[in-house]
């Protein structure tokens, strides 16, 4: 059964490790991540962006697929199904569809509006036992060109005080690959946010490509959830390309999707395991 992310993240914060949020794109992704979590006795959060939700034929399809897998694969570790960077409408739709956790990304609104919308969604979600992640200080992407330096710790405190279960704050992190001239995470801002928000689990987006020492320092400063998406996509693409370039799809029944997608599936599993080791969530289920 899906669980809210609250308990697993409170435990992670107290135990000084982080739970990985791995974004899903299709059946192979979901199965690879769930099996890896089970094999390593690790809690896990399945992230679904609005775009990926649409691609997978809507939130109801996603909920059905994940619940079916939890049962068939006999998954007993804690699993949360979480909307990633949700809009106000998307968050409501996921609450209705049966997600166990949502992120409302109101970081692009003026802080008053972010507060008002986050407050309303907390009310609806918490009434159903669903956890809520909020965001302050936009987390950029490669397409933005500019990387935001950091969230305002006072605004983080205002949002944390609304009763959110986890808080994402921009501290120089971005989605996708980091550019060669990236200055790294802003640990001074992170330390200030942690000081003001206390036991609130903090979320680090853009987990792909952040060096291990920075991940460890972020965890020591209160990060309890780390989001990874691009890295699984890169491993999957790399393994699939190697299979095709080696002409394996032309040998025997190598074109069968169960064979063609198998190397990518294994590559996702290896990446997820590596991240769980780095985040310290193995054997914490
Ligand atoms: P990456 O794609 O950089 O790993 O970031 C994932 C993420 O933060 C999803 O919210």
Tab-separated table of C-alpha atoms in Angstrom, residues 63-175:
chain	number	residue	atom	x	y	z
A	63	UNK	CA	-1.945	5.003	-9.722
A	64	UNK	CA	-3.310	1.754	-11.171
A	65	UNK	CA	0.090	0.676	-12.484
A	66	UNK	CA	1.942	1.451	-9.258
A	67	UNK	CA	-0.659	-0.166	-6.991
A	68	UNK	CA	-0.704	-3.235	-9.225
A	69	UNK	CA	3.068	-3.546	-9.031
A	70	UNK	CA	3.158	-3.125	-5.245
A	71	UNK	CA	0.903	-6.147	-5.007
A	72	UNK	CA	2.340	-8.349	-7.764
A	73	UNK	CA	5.991	-7.665	-6.906
A	74	UNK	CA	5.208	-8.049	-3.180
A	75	UNK	CA	6.783	-4.718	-2.301
A	76	UNK	CA	6.873	-4.257	1.471
A	77	UNK	CA	9.230	-1.267	1.811
A	78	UNK	CA	7.563	2.163	2.238
A	79	UNK	CA	6.673	3.648	-1.164
A	80	UNK	CA	5.197	7.110	-1.747
A	81	UNK	CA	3.736	8.154	-5.090
A	82	UNK	CA	4.491	11.845	-5.368
A	83	UNK	CA	3.544	14.570	-7.844
A	84	UNK	CA	6.683	16.455	-8.858
A	85	UNK	CA	6.486	20.244	-9.419
A	86	UNK	CA	2.715	20.212	-9.444
A	87	UNK	CA	0.526	23.106	-10.451
A	88	UNK	CA	-2.438	23.969	-8.230
A	89	UNK	CA	-4.807	22.064	-10.575
A	90	UNK	CA	-2.374	19.157	-10.978
A	91	UNK	CA	-2.037	18.791	-7.210
A	92	UNK	CA	-5.807	18.589	-6.801
A	93	UNK	CA	-6.063	16.036	-9.627
A	94	UNK	CA	-3.401	13.803	-8.029
A	95	UNK	CA	-5.087	13.978	-4.624
A	96	UNK	CA	-8.286	12.779	-6.317
A	97	UNK	CA	-6.491	10.068	-8.321
A	98	UNK	CA	-4.916	8.377	-5.280
A	99	UNK	CA	-1.370	9.740	-5.061
A	100	UNK	CA	0.027	9.532	-1.524
A	101	UNK	CA	2.087	12.715	-1.730
A	102	UNK	CA	2.091	15.928	-3.741
A	103	UNK	CA	4.402	18.802	-4.463
A	104	UNK	CA	2.836	22.157	-5.089
A	105	UNK	CA	5.408	24.337	-6.782
A	106	UNK	CA	4.259	27.865	-6.121
A	107	UNK	CA	7.778	29.288	-6.313
A	108	UNK	CA	6.953	31.394	-9.380
A	109	UNK	CA	4.084	33.169	-7.592
A	110	UNK	CA	4.560	36.170	-5.310
A	111	UNK	CA	5.146	34.770	-1.791
A	112	UNK	CA	1.633	35.793	-0.602
A	113	UNK	CA	0.019	33.775	-3.376
A	114	UNK	CA	2.383	30.839	-2.832
A	115	UNK	CA	1.342	30.891	0.845
A	116	UNK	CA	-2.396	31.098	0.069
A	117	UNK	CA	-2.380	28.251	-2.461
A	118	UNK	CA	-0.035	26.056	-0.407
A	119	UNK	CA	-2.257	26.547	2.660
A	120	UNK	CA	-5.374	25.496	0.768
A	121	UNK	CA	-3.706	22.393	-0.678
A	122	UNK	CA	-2.312	21.373	2.721
A	123	UNK	CA	-5.865	21.420	4.075
A	124	UNK	CA	-7.190	19.172	1.309
A	125	UNK	CA	-4.195	16.812	1.272
A	126	UNK	CA	-3.767	16.371	5.016
A	127	UNK	CA	-7.451	15.534	5.422
A	128	UNK	CA	-6.656	12.447	3.319
A	129	UNK	CA	-3.292	11.635	4.935
A	130	UNK	CA	-1.368	12.868	1.868
A	131	UNK	CA	1.967	14.624	2.398
A	132	UNK	CA	2.779	18.001	0.847
A	133	UNK	CA	6.032	19.451	-0.483
A	134	UNK	CA	6.284	23.183	-1.128
A	135	UNK	CA	8.925	25.179	-2.948
A	136	UNK	CA	10.537	28.523	-2.304
A	137	UNK	CA	13.102	30.201	-4.570
A	138	UNK	CA	12.727	28.644	-7.992
A	139	UNK	CA	14.963	25.742	-8.969
A	140	UNK	CA	16.115	26.474	-12.490
A	141	UNK	CA	16.710	24.194	-15.396
A	142	UNK	CA	19.269	24.087	-18.142
A	143	UNK	CA	16.879	25.947	-20.411
A	144	UNK	CA	16.870	28.931	-18.113
A	145	UNK	CA	20.525	29.708	-18.617
A	146	UNK	CA	20.606	31.501	-15.265
A	147	UNK	CA	20.969	29.576	-12.013
A	148	UNK	CA	19.226	31.124	-9.004
A	149	UNK	CA	21.613	31.623	-6.096
A	150	UNK	CA	19.293	30.792	-3.285
A	151	UNK	CA	15.922	30.964	-1.640
A	152	UNK	CA	15.184	33.585	1.009
A	153	UNK	CA	15.468	31.698	4.345
A	154	UNK	CA	12.767	33.934	5.894
A	155	UNK	CA	10.323	32.984	3.143
A	156	UNK	CA	11.264	29.332	3.713
A	157	UNK	CA	10.342	29.744	7.369
A	158	UNK	CA	6.986	31.320	6.433
A	159	UNK	CA	6.134	28.375	4.169
A	160	UNK	CA	7.449	25.786	6.649
A	161	UNK	CA	5.212	27.265	9.347
A	162	UNK	CA	2.128	26.518	7.224
A	163	UNK	CA	2.574	22.854	8.104
A	164	UNK	CA	4.138	21.464	4.926
A	165	UNK	CA	5.797	18.071	5.327
A	166	UNK	CA	8.901	18.826	3.247
A	167	UNK	CA	10.371	21.939	1.749
A	168	UNK	CA	12.302	22.426	-1.486
A	169	UNK	CA	14.508	25.489	-1.559
A	170	UNK	CA	16.653	26.668	-4.444
A	171	UNK	CA	20.294	26.698	-3.324
A	172	UNK	CA	22.043	26.872	-6.695
A	173	UNK	CA	20.739	23.459	-7.791
A	174	UNK	CA	19.224	22.929	-11.245
A	175	UNK	CA	17.486	20.173	-13.139
